[in-house]
Each structure stands twice: as C-alpha cells, then as structure tokens.
CSV table of C-alpha atoms in Angstrom, one decimal:
chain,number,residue,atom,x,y,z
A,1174,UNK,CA,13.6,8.0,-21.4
A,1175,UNK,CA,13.7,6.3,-18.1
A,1176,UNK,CA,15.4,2.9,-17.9
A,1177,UNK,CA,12.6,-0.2,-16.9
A,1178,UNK,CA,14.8,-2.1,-14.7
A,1179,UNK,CA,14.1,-6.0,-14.4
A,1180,UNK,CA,14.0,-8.6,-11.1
A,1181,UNK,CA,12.5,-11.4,-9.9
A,1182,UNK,CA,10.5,-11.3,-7.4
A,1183,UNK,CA,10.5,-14.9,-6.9
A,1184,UNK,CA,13.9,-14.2,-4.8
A,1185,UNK,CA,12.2,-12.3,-2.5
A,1186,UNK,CA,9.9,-14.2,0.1
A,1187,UNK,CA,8.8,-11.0,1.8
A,1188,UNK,CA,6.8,-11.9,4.7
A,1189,UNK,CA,4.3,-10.3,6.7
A,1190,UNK,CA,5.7,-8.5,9.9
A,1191,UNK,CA,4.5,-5.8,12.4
A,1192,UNK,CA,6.0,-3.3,14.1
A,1193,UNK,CA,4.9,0.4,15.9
A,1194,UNK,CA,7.9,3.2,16.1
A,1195,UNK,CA,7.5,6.4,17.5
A,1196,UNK,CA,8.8,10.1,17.8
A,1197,UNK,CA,9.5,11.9,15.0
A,1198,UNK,CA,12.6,14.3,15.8
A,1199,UNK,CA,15.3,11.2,15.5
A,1200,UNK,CA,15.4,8.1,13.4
A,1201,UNK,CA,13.3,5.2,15.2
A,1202,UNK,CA,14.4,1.3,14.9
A,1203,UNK,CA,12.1,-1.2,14.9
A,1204,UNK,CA,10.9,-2.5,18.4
A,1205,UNK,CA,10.5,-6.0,17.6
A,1206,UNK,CA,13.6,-6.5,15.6
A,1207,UNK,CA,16.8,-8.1,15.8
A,1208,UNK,CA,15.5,-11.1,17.6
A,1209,UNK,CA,16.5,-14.2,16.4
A,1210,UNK,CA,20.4,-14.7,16.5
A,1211,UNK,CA,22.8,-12.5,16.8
A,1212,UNK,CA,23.3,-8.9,15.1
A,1213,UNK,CA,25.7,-8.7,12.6
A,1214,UNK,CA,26.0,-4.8,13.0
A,1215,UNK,CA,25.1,-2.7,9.9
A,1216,UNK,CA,24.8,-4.7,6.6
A,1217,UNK,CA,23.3,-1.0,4.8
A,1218,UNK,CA,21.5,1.7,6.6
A,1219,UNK,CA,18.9,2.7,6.1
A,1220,UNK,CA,15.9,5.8,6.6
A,1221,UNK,CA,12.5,5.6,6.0
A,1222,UNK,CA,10.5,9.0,6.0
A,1223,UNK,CA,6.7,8.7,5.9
A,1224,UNK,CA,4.2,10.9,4.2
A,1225,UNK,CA,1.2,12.6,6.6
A,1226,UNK,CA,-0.8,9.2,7.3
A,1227,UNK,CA,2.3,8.6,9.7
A,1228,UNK,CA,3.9,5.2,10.2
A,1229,UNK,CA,1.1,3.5,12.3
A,1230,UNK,CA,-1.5,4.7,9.1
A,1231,UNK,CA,-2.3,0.8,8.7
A,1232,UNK,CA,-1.7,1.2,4.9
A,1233,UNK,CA,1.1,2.6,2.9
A,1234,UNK,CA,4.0,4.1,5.6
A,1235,UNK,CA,3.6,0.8,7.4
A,1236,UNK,CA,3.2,-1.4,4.7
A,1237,UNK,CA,6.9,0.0,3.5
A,1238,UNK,CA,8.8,0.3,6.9
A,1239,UNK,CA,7.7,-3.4,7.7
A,1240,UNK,CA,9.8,-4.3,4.4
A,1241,UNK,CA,12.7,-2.0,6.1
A,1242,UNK,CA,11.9,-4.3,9.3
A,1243,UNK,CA,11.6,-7.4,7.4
A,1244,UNK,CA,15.1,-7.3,5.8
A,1245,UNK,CA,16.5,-6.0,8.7
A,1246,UNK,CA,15.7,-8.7,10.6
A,1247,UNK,CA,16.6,-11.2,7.8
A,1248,UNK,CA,20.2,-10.1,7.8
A,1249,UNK,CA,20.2,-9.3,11.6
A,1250,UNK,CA,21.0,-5.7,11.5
A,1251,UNK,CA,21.5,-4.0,14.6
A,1252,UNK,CA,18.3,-1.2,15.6
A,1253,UNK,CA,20.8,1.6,14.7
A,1254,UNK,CA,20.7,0.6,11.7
A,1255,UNK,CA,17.4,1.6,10.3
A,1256,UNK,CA,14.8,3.9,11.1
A,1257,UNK,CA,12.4,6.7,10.3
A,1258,UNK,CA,11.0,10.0,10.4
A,1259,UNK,CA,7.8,11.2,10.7
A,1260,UNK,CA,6.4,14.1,8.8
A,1261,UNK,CA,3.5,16.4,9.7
A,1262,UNK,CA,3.4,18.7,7.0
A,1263,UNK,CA,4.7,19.0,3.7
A,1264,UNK,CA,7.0,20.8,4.9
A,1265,UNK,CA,8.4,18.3,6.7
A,1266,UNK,CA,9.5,16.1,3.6
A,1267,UNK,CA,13.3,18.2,2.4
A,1268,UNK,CA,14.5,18.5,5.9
A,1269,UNK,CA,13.6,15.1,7.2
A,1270,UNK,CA,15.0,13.5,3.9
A,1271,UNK,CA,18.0,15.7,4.1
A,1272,UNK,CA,18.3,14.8,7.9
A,1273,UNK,CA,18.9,10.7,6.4
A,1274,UNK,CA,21.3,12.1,3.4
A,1275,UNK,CA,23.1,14.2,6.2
A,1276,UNK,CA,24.1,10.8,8.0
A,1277,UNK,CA,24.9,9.3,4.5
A,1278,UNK,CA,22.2,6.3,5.2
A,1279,UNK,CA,23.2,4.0,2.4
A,1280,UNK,CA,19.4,4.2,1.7
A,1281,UNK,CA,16.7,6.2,2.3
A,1282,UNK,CA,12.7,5.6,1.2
A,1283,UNK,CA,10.3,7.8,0.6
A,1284,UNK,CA,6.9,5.9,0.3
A,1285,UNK,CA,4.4,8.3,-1.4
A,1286,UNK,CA,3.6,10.8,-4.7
A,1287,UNK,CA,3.4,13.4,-1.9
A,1288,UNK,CA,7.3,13.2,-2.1
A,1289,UNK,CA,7.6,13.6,-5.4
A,1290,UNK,CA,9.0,17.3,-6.3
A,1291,UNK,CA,10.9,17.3,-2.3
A,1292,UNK,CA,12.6,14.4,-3.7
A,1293,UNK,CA,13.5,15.9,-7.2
A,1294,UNK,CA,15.1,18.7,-5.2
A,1295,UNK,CA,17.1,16.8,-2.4
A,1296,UNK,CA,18.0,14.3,-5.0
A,1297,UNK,CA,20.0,17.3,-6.8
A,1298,UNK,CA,21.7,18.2,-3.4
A,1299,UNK,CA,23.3,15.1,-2.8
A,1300,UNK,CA,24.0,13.5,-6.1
A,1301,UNK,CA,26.0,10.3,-4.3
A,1302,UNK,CA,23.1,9.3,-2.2
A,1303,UNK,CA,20.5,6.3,-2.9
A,1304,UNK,CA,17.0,7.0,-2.9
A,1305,UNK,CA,14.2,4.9,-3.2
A,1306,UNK,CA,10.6,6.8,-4.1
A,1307,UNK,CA,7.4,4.9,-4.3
A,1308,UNK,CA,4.6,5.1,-6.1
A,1309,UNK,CA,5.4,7.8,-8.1
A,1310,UNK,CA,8.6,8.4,-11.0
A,1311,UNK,CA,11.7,11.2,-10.3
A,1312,UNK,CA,13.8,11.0,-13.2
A,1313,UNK,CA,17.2,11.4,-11.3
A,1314,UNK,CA,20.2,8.7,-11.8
A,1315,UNK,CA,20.2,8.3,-7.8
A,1316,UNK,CA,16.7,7.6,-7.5
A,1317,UNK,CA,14.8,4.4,-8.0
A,1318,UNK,CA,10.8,4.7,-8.6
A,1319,UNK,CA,8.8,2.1,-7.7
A,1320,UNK,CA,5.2,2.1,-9.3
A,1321,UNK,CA,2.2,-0.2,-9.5
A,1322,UNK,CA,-0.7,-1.2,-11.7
A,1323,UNK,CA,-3.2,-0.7,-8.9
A,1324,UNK,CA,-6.0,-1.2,-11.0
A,1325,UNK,CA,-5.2,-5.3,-10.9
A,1326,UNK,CA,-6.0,-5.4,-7.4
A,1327,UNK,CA,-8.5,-3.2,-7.4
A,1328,UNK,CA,-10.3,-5.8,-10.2
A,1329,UNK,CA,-10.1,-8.4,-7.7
A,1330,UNK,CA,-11.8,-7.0,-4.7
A,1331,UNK,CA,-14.4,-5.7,-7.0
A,1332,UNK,CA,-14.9,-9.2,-7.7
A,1333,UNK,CA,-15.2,-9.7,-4.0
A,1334,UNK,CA,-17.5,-7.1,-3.4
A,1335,UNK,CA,-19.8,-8.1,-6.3
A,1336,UNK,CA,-20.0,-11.6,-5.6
A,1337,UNK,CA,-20.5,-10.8,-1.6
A,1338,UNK,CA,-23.1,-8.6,-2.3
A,1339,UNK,CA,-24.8,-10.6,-4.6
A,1340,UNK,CA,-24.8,-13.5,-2.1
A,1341,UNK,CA,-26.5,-11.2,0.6
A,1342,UNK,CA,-29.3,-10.0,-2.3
A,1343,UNK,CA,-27.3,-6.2,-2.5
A,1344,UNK,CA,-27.5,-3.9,-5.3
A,1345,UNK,CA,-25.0,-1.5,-4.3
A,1346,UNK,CA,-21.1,-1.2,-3.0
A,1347,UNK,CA,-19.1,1.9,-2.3
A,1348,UNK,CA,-15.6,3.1,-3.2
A,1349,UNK,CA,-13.7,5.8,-1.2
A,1350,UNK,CA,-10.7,7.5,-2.4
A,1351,UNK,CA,-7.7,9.7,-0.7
A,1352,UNK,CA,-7.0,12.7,-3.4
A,1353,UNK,CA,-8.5,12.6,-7.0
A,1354,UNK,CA,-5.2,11.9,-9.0
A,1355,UNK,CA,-4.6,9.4,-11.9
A,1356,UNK,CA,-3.1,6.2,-8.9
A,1357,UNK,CA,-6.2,6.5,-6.9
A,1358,UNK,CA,-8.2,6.8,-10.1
A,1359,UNK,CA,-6.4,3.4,-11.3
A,1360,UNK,CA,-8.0,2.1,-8.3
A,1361,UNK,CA,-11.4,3.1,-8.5
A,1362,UNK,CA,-11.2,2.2,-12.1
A,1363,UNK,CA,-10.2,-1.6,-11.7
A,1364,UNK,CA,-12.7,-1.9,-9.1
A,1365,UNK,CA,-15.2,-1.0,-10.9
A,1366,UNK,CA,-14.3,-2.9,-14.1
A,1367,UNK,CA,-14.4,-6.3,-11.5
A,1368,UNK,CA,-17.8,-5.2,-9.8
A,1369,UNK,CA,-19.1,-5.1,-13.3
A,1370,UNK,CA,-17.0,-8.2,-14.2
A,1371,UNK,CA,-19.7,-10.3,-11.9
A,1372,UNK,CA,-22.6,-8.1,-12.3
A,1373,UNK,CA,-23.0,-4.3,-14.5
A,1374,UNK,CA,-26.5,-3.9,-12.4
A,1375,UNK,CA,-24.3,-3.8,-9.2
A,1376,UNK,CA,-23.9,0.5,-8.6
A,1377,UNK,CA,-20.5,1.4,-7.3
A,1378,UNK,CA,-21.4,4.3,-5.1
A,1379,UNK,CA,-18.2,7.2,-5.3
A,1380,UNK,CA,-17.0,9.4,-3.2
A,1381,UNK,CA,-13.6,11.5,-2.5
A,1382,UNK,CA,-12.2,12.5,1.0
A,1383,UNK,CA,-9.8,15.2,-0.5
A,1384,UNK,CA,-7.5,14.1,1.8
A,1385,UNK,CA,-5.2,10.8,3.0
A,1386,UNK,CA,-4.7,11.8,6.7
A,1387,UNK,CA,-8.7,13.0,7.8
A,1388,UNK,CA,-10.3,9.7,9.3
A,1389,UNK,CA,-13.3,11.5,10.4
A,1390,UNK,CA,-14.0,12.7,6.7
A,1391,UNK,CA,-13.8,8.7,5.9
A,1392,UNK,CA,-16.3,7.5,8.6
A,1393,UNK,CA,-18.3,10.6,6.9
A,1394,UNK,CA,-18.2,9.6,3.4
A,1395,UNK,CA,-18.7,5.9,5.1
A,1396,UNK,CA,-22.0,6.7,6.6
A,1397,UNK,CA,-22.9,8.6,3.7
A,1398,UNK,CA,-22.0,5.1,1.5
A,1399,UNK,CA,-23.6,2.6,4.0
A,1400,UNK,CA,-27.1,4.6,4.5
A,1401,UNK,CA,-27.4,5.1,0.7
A,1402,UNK,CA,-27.2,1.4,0.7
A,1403,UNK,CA,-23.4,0.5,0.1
A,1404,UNK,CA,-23.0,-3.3,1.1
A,1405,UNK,CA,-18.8,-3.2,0.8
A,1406,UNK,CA,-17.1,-0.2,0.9
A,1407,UNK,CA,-13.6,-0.5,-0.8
A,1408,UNK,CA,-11.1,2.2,0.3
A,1409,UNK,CA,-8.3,3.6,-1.6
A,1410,UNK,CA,-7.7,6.8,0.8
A,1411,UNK,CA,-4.8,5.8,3.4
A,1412,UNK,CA,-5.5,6.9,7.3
A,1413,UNK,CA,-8.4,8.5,5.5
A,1414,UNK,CA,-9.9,5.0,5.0
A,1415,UNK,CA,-9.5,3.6,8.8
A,1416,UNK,CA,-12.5,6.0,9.4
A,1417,UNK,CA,-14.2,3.7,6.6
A,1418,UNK,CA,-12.8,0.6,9.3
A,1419,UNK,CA,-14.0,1.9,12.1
A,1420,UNK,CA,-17.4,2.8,10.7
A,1421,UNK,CA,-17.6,-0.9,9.4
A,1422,UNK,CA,-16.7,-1.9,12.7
A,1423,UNK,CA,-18.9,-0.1,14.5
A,1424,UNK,CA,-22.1,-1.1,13.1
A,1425,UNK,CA,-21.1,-4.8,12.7
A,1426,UNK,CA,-20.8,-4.5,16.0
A,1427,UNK,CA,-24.2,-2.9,16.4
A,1428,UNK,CA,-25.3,-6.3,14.6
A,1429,UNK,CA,-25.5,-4.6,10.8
A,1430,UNK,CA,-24.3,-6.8,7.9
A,1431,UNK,CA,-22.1,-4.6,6.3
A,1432,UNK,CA,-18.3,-4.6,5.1
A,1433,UNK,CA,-15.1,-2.5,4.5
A,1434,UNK,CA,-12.0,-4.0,2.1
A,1435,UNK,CA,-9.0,-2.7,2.7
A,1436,UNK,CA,-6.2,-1.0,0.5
A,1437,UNK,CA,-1.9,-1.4,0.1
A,1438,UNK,CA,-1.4,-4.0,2.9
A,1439,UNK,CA,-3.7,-6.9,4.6
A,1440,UNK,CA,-5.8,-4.2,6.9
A,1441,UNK,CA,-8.1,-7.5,9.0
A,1442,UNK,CA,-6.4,-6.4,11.9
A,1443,UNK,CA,-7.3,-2.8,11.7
A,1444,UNK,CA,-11.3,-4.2,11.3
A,1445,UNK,CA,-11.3,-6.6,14.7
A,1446,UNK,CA,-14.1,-6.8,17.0
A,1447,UNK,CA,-14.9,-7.7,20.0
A,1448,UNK,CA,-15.7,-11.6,19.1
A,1449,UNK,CA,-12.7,-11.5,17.5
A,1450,UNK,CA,-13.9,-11.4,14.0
A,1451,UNK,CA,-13.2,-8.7,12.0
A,1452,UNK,CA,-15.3,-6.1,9.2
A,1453,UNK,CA,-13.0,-6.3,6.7
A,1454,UNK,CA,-13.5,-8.4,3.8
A,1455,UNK,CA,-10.5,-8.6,2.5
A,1456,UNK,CA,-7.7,-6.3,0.8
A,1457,UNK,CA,-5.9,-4.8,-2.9
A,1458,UNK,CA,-2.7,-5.5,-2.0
A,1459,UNK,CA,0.7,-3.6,-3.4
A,1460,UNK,CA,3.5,-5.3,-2.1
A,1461,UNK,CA,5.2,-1.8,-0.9
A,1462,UNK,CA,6.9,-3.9,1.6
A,1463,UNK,CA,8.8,-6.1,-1.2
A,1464,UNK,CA,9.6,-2.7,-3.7
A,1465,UNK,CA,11.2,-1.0,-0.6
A,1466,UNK,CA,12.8,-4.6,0.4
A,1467,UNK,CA,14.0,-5.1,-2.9
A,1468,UNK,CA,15.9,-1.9,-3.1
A,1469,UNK,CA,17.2,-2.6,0.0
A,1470,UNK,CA,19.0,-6.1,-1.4
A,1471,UNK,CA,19.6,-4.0,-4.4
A,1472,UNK,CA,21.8,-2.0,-2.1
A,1473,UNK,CA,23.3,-4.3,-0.1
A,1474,UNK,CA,24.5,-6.4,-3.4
A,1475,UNK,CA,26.1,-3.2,-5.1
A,1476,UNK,CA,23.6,-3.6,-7.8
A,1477,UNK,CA,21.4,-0.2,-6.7
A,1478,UNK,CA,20.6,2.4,-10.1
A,1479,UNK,CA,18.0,4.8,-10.6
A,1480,UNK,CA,14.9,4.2,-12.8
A,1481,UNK,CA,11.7,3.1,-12.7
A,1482,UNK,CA,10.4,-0.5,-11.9
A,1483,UNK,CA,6.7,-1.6,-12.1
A,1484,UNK,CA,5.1,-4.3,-9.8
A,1485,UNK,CA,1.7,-5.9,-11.1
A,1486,UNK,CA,0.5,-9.7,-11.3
A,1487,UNK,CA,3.3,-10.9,-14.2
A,1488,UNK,CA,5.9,-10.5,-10.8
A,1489,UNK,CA,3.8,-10.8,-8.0
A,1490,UNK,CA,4.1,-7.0,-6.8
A,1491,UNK,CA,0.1,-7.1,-6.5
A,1492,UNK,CA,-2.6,-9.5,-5.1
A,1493,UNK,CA,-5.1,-10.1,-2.2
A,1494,UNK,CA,-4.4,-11.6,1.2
A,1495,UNK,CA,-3.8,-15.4,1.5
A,1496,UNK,CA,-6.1,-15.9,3.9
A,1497,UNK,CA,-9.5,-14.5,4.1
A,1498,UNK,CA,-11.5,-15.6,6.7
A,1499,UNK,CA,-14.7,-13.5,5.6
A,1500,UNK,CA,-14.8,-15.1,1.9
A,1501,UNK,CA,-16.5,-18.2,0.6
A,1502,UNK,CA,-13.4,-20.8,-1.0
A,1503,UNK,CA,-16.1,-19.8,-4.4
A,1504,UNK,CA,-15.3,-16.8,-4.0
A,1505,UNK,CA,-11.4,-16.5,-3.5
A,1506,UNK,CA,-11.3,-19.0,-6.4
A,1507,UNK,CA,-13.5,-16.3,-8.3
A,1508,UNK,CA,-10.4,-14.4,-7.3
A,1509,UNK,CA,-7.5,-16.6,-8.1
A,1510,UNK,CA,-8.9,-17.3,-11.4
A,1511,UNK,CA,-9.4,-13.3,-12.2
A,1512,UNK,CA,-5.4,-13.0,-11.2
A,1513,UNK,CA,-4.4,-16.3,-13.3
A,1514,UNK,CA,-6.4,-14.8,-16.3
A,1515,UNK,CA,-4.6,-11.1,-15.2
A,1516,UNK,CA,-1.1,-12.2,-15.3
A,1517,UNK,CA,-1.7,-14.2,-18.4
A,1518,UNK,CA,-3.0,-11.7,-20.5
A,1519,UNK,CA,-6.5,-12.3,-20.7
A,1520,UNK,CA,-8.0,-9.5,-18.6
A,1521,UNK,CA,-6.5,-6.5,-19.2
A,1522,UNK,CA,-7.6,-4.0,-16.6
A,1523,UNK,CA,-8.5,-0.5,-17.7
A,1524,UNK,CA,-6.6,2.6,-15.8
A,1525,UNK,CA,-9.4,5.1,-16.3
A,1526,UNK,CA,-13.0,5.1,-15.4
A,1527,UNK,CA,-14.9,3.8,-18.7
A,1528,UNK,CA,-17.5,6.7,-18.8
C-alpha cells in the first residue's frame, strides 16, 4: 500500500512567477532568476523534464518549472543549478530523465501521467536518485507522486460559467478535454456537477481533442463549441486548449461576447487583447507549482521519501485565481462560498460523469 505522506501547505507561500527557457539538448536555468541578493551557490539541484506541451505550454510544464524558479530564487541558487529538458516525443522521456540522474541532480520532476511507466523504469536504474512525478502514482521508494482532486476546481469554474452565462441570458457552455482518461474525466465531471450546481437546464457541450500538444484541433473543437452556442468554454487539454484561447480571443476581438476559462495555472495572460483586456474568465487551478516546490524543500531539509501526496481544498493545493477581473464580486463570492463548503465537507464533488 502506498504511504499518504502529510504537510502543510500553509508553510509554503508559493507565489506567482514567470519565466521562458529554451533549447532542449542541455539543461536551461531560469532567465529571470537569481535576482535579488546574492547567490548562495547550489542549495539542491535540480531537473525538470517536461511532457510534449513543452515548457512555454501556458498550463502544466510551466506551471511546475515556475515552482523550480520560485524556490530557486527564494534560496538564491545559482542558474546552474536548476534546469530542464524538453521532450518531443515519448521517446524522449528515459533518456532525458536519465540525462538529470546521470548528473546526480539531487532532484528531478517529471510533471505529467505521460511519464508514468518511463519513470517506473528509470526509477529502477538508479535506485539512490529522488524523483518527483506529478499527477499520476509510481510505487517506487525513490519516487514521490503528487496527485490532485481536480474535480474541486473544476466545480468552481462551473459555477463561473453557469452564473456568467446566466447573467448574459445563455443556455449553453462548452468543456474541452486533452486525452479521455479518469484525471481529465475528474475535470469534466466537477464541472459539470457546478454548472448544474447554479442551473441543471444549462447544457455542458463535450468534446475531446485526443491530444494535449495539437492547438489547432482546440480552436477546432472551439469553433465547433462557440457556433453550437457554447457561451464559456472551460478547457482541461494543456497546449491543446491555447487553441480554445486564441479562438476566444479572436472573436472577442471581432466584438463577440464569448469566453474561455483556463486550466492548471492562472492562463489571463495567455487570453490578452489588444485593449488590454483579456478572454479568459478565469481558471481551475492545481497548484503544480507548490507540489513540485514542496518536494523541492522536502529535499533540501533531508526529509524527501517516496509515496503519494494529494493536493485538494482541505490544504490549499486547488482553487481559482485571486483576482479576476472578468467576474462580478457575486460571483467570486458564489465561488468562495462553493470552496468554504468544499473544504468543509459539505460539497463533496463527484469524480465521474453522473450519467
């Protein structure tokens, strides 16, 4: 049985940070890093590799190296300390994790299911190596799994959507997802238990991309959505879903009242226009940049050991953006109050679609 390991998250204040690497044949530091005081040298190291949405994907590679960045820069590592390879293929995911464990990184991340049996195998070929896998479980001693209950966030944008729509006199919103598997079924499933929370006339329109890396099959299944009447689009699809963005974008800025929410971290950025303003609504958060901090200061403390750790309301690992610029304050309370009544019990959010 795996070991549930136990934190508080409380001790992490994991802010929001940004950074864009690049190449993917050597480790990459962080750009913007190391900027405020001096560098102490290497307090761990540590290697990131991302799945095929690539580390600029605006989602779940980013949202992971900017907790890399973030603790980096809060114990004022030097840049050749950290880093991260890209993958293109599948293929891609032994060598470039073997590539960290050849250069003993006191860490290395993998943020992604996609890693999953890679990461069973390179875990066996260097037993005395840390690794940190997210968003899936590998039942090795030297690997920590970090997994969410993404159908709590999910619940609260569907709350969003609902009440947004209902305010514009909409009957329908869209989801999108990457791959048909049971996380990115815990998604469409909460979001469709909070659409139905506000309203159960409100259709959720459904679609699958097959695929987290094709944005052109999400501005596809986005056009599809938006002409079959989809007010807000809620994505759950990774680079997939910036074709979702874009589509938003695009006819928001053609002056047509629709929206997009975004997935994993805050995506308003990826939605700005030209007024500065942006399409997206807001976004289900899963604080991948605290789970892959966290193992980090796990690390660093001598207090790293494999098992699996789950992040949902009761410890803050999920939620919605603070600020939220295209939401009503009766609406993010609608949304606070869903996330008080998640965390105490009260809602309990289904992980399957109830048929």
């Amino acid at each position: 049985m795996k070991k549930l390991l136990t934190f508080a998250l409380a001790l992490l204040m994991v802010a929001g940070c940004s950074n864009n690497g690049g190449g993917t044949a050597t480790p990459t530091p962080s750009a913007d890093a190391n900027t405020d005081g001096e560098n102490t040298g290497c307090t761990i190291t540590i290697g990131l590799v991302t799945d095929l949405g690539g580390i600029d994907d605006k989602s779940f590679n980013q949202g992971t190296w900017e907790g890399v960045v973030k603790f980096a820069e809060d114990n004022k590592m030097s840049e050749d300390c950290y880093g991260y390879l890209q993958s293109s293929a599948d293929a891609d995911y032994i060598p470039n994790l073997s590539t960290f464990a050849d250069q003993k990184k006191d860490l290395i991340e993998a943020p992604g299911f996609l890693f999953e049996d890679a990461m069973k195998e390179v875990a066996d070929l260097y037993p005395d190596q840390k690794f940190v896998i997210i968003d899936t479980e590998v039942d090795k001693p030297n690997v920590a799994s970090a997994v969410f209950k993404e159908q709590q966030p999910s619940y609260l944008v569907g709350v969003a959507a609902a009440l947004k729509a209902k305010e514009a006199g909409k009957t329908k919103v869209g989801f999108i997802g990457g791959v048909e598997n049971p996380i990115i079924e815990r998604f469409e499933a909460g979001y469709k238990q909070g659409v139905a929370s506000v309203d159960p006339a409100i259709e959720v329109l459904t679609d699958y991309a097959n695929a987290f890396d094709d944005p052109g099959k999400g501005s596809t299944l986005a056009q599809k959505q938006y002409n079959d009447g989809a007010y807000v689009i809620f994505h759950a699809a990774g680079a997939t879903g910036n074709g979702l963005i874009k589509e938003a974008k695009d006819r928001r800025e053609a002056g047509e009242d629709v929206w997009a929410i975004g997935v994993d971290s805050d995506q308003y950025d990826a939605g700005l226009m030209s007024d500065g303003t942006s399409a997206v609504l807001t976004s289900a958060l899963k604080r991948v940049d605290t789970a892959a901090y966290y193992f980090a200061e796990q690390v660093k403390n001598g207090t790293f050991q494999g098992g699996t750790m789950v992040f949902d309301a009761s410890n803050d690992g999920i939620g919605f953006p603070k600020e939220n610029p295209n939401l009503s304050d009766e609406i993010v309370k609608a949304m606070e109050d869903a996330l008080a009544k998640i965390k105490s019990g009260e809602i309990v959010v289904d992980e399957a679609v109830q048929k």
